[in-house]
Coordinates of N, CA, C and O in Angstrom, one line a residue:
D1 N -17.3 8.6 -16.2 CA -16.6 9.1 -17.0 C -15.5 8.1 -15.9 O -14.3 8.4 -16.2
L2 N -15.6 8.9 -14.5 CA -14.3 8.3 -13.5 C -14.2 6.6 -13.5 O -13.4 6.1 -13.5
H3 N -15.9 6.1 -14.0 CA -15.8 4.0 -14.4 C -14.6 3.6 -14.6 O -14.1 3.1 -14.9
T4 N -14.8 4.3 -16.4 CA -14.5 4.6 -17.9 C -12.7 4.4 -16.5 O -12.0 3.4 -17.7
L5 N -12.0 5.1 -16.5 CA -10.8 5.9 -16.1 C -10.1 4.4 -15.3 O -9.2 4.3 -14.9
F6 N -11.4 4.2 -14.3 CA -10.9 3.0 -13.4 C -10.9 2.0 -14.4 O -9.3 1.4 -13.8
D7 N -11.5 1.7 -15.5 CA -11.5 -0.1 -16.3 C -9.5 0.6 -16.9 O -9.3 -1.1 -17.6
L8 N -9.3 1.4 -17.6 CA -8.7 1.3 -18.2 C -7.5 1.7 -17.3 O -6.6 2.1 -17.8
G9 N -7.1 2.2 -16.0 CA -5.9 2.1 -15.7 C -5.7 2.9 -14.9 O -4.5 3.2 -14.9
L10 N -6.4 3.9 -15.2 CA -6.2 5.5 -15.7 C -6.6 6.0 -14.0 O -6.4 7.4 -13.9
M11 N -6.6 5.1 -13.4 CA -7.9 6.0 -11.6 C -6.8 4.2 -10.8 O -7.5 2.7 -11.5
A12 N -7.5 4.3 -9.7 CA -7.2 3.4 -8.9 C -7.4 3.5 -7.0 O -7.5 5.0 -6.9
I13 N -7.9 3.0 -6.5 CA -7.5 3.6 -5.4 C -7.4 2.2 -3.6 O -7.3 1.1 -4.8
D14 N -6.5 3.1 -3.3 CA -5.7 2.1 -2.6 C -7.2 1.5 -1.6 O -7.7 1.9 -0.9
P15 N -6.3 0.3 -1.4 CA -7.0 -0.7 -0.5 C -6.7 -0.1 1.6 O -8.5 -0.2 1.4
Q16 N -6.1 0.5 1.2 CA -5.8 0.4 2.5 C -6.4 1.4 3.5 O -6.9 1.4 3.9
D17 N -6.6 3.0 2.5 CA -7.5 4.2 3.5 C -8.2 4.8 2.0 O -9.2 5.8 2.7
L18 N -8.3 4.1 1.0 CA -9.7 3.8 -0.1 C -9.9 5.2 -0.6 O -10.1 6.3 -1.3
K19 N -7.5 6.1 -0.7 CA -8.1 7.2 -1.3 C -7.4 6.9 -2.8 O -7.6 5.7 -3.3
I20 N -8.2 7.6 -3.7 CA -7.6 7.9 -5.1 C -6.7 8.4 -5.0 O -6.0 9.1 -4.8
W21 N -6.3 7.6 -6.9 CA -5.0 8.0 -6.8 C -5.4 8.6 -8.8 O -6.1 7.2 -9.8
I22 N -5.1 9.3 -9.6 CA -5.5 9.3 -10.5 C -4.3 9.2 -11.4 O -3.2 9.9 -11.0
A23 N -3.4 9.1 -12.4 CA -3.1 8.8 -13.3 C -2.0 10.0 -13.5 O -2.3 10.7 -13.5
P24 N -0.6 10.2 -13.2 CA 0.3 11.0 -13.4 C 0.2 12.1 -15.1 O -0.4 12.5 -14.8
L25 N -0.2 11.0 -15.9 CA -1.0 12.2 -17.2 C -1.9 12.5 -16.9 O -2.1 13.2 -19.0
I26 N -2.9 12.4 -16.6 CA -4.1 12.9 -16.6 C -3.9 13.8 -15.1 O -5.5 14.8 -15.5
Q27 N -3.2 14.0 -14.1 CA -3.5 15.0 -13.6 C -4.0 16.2 -13.8 O -4.4 16.5 -12.4
E28 N -3.1 16.6 -14.6 CA -3.7 18.2 -15.6 C -5.0 18.2 -15.2 O -5.1 20.0 -15.9
T29 N -6.1 17.6 -15.7 CA -7.2 17.5 -16.2 C -7.9 17.2 -15.2 O -7.6 17.7 -14.2
D30 N -9.4 18.3 -15.9 CA -10.1 18.4 -15.2 C -10.7 17.1 -13.6 O -10.6 17.2 -12.6
Y31 N -10.0 15.3 -14.0 CA -9.7 14.5 -13.0 C -8.9 14.6 -12.2 O -8.2 13.8 -11.3
G32 N -7.8 15.7 -12.1 CA -6.6 16.0 -11.2 C -7.7 15.7 -9.5 O -6.8 15.9 -8.8
Q33 N -8.8 17.1 -9.5 CA -9.1 17.4 -8.8 C -9.5 16.1 -8.0 O -10.0 16.4 -6.9
F34 N -9.6 14.8 -8.2 CA -10.4 13.4 -7.2 C -9.2 13.3 -6.7 O -9.3 11.9 -6.0
H35 N -7.4 13.5 -7.1 CA -6.4 12.8 -6.6 C -6.1 12.5 -5.5 O -6.3 14.1 -5.1
G36 N -6.4 11.8 -4.4 CA -5.8 12.1 -3.5 C -7.6 12.1 -1.6 O -6.7 12.1 -1.3
Q37 N -8.5 12.1 -2.8 CA -9.6 12.2 -2.5 C -9.8 10.8 -1.8 O -9.5 10.0 -2.0
E38 N -11.0 10.9 -0.2 CA -11.8 9.5 0.0 C -12.5 9.1 -0.7 O -13.5 9.0 -0.8
L39 N -12.8 8.2 -1.3 CA -14.0 7.3 -1.5 C -15.1 7.0 -0.6 O -14.7 7.0 1.0
R40 N -16.1 8.3 -1.2 CA -17.0 7.3 -0.4 C -17.9 6.1 -0.7 O -18.1 5.4 -0.6
T41 N -18.2 5.5 0.7 CA -19.0 4.3 1.5 C -20.1 4.2 1.1 O -20.4 5.7 1.5
P42 N -20.3 3.0 0.7 CA -21.8 3.3 1.3 C -22.9 3.1 2.5 O -21.8 2.2 3.4
T43 N -24.1 3.3 2.9 CA -23.8 3.2 4.2 C -23.7 1.8 4.7 O -23.7 1.3 6.0
D44 N -24.8 1.1 3.9 CA -24.1 -1.1 3.7 C -22.7 -0.8 3.3 O -22.7 -1.6 2.9
S45 N -22.4 -1.6 4.5 CA -20.9 -2.1 4.0 C -21.0 -3.3 3.4 O -20.0 -3.9 2.9
R46 N -22.3 -3.9 3.2 CA -22.4 -4.9 1.9 C -21.7 -4.8 1.0 O -21.8 -5.5 -0.2
Q47 N -21.9 -3.5 0.5 CA -22.7 -3.5 -0.4 C -21.2 -2.0 -0.9 O -20.5 -1.4 -1.7
N48 N -20.1 -2.4 -0.3 CA -19.0 -2.4 0.4 C -17.9 -2.6 -1.9 O -17.9 -3.8 -2.1
P49 N -17.2 -1.6 -2.1 CA -16.2 -2.2 -3.6 C -15.7 -3.8 -2.5 O -14.7 -3.5 -0.5
D50 N -14.9 -5.4 -3.1 CA -14.1 -5.3 -2.8 C -12.5 -4.6 -2.4 O -11.7 -5.0 -2.6
A51 N -12.0 -5.0 -0.9 CA -11.0 -4.7 -1.0 C -10.0 -5.7 -2.1 O -8.5 -5.2 -2.0
H52 N -10.3 -6.7 -2.4 CA -9.1 -7.5 -2.7 C -8.5 -7.0 -4.2 O -7.8 -7.2 -4.6
A53 N -9.7 -6.7 -4.8 CA -9.8 -6.3 -5.7 C -9.3 -4.7 -5.9 O -8.4 -5.3 -6.9
L54 N -9.5 -4.3 -5.3 CA -9.2 -2.9 -5.6 C -7.4 -3.0 -5.3 O -6.7 -2.8 -5.9
G55 N -6.8 -4.0 -4.2 CA -5.8 -4.0 -4.3 C -5.3 -5.0 -5.5 O -3.6 -4.2 -5.7
E56 N -5.6 -5.2 -5.9 CA -5.3 -6.2 -7.3 C -5.1 -4.9 -8.4 O -3.8 -4.8 -8.8
R57 N -5.9 -4.4 -8.7 CA -5.8 -3.2 -9.6 C -4.7 -1.7 -8.6 O -4.7 -1.7 -10.0
F58 N -4.7 -1.7 -7.8 CA -4.4 -0.8 -7.4 C -2.3 -0.5 -7.7 O -1.8 -0.4 -8.3
H59 N -3.0 -2.4 -7.0 CA -1.0 -2.5 -7.5 C -0.5 -2.9 -9.2 O 0.7 -2.0 -9.3
E60 N -1.3 -3.3 -9.5 CA -0.8 -2.9 -11.0 C -0.7 -1.4 -11.6 O 0.3 -0.8 -12.4
F61 N -2.0 -0.1 -11.1 CA -1.6 0.6 -10.5 C 0.1 1.1 -10.8 O 0.3 1.6 -11.6
C62 N -0.1 1.1 -10.1 CA 1.9 1.1 -8.5 C 2.4 1.0 -9.7 O 3.5 1.5 -10.3
G63 N 2.2 -0.8 -10.3 CA 3.7 -0.5 -11.2 C 4.2 0.0 -12.5 O 4.9 0.2 -13.4
R64 N 2.7 0.0 -12.9 CA 2.5 1.5 -14.6 C 3.1 2.2 -13.9 O 3.2 3.0 -15.4
F65 N 2.4 3.3 -13.1 CA 2.8 4.8 -13.4 C 4.2 5.0 -12.3 O 4.4 5.8 -11.3
G66 N 5.1 3.9 -11.1 CA 5.9 4.0 -10.6 C 6.4 4.3 -9.3 O 6.3 5.2 -8.5
V67 N 4.7 4.4 -8.9 CA 4.1 4.7 -7.6 C 4.4 3.5 -6.2 O 4.3 2.5 -6.8

């Protein structure tokens, strides 16, 4: 479910602090519990998400939702 929200642009991850952002229009759903939580990363740092890709998606999310 969360991966789908990410793909739909309804969830983003701030690449600076790895905080999860949930779109305002779904924050009142069960998914709202994830807003502001920090993404857990793998113990093997080679498997971490790409910071550049997260940054691009986060920038789009901020523009779309005015955050």
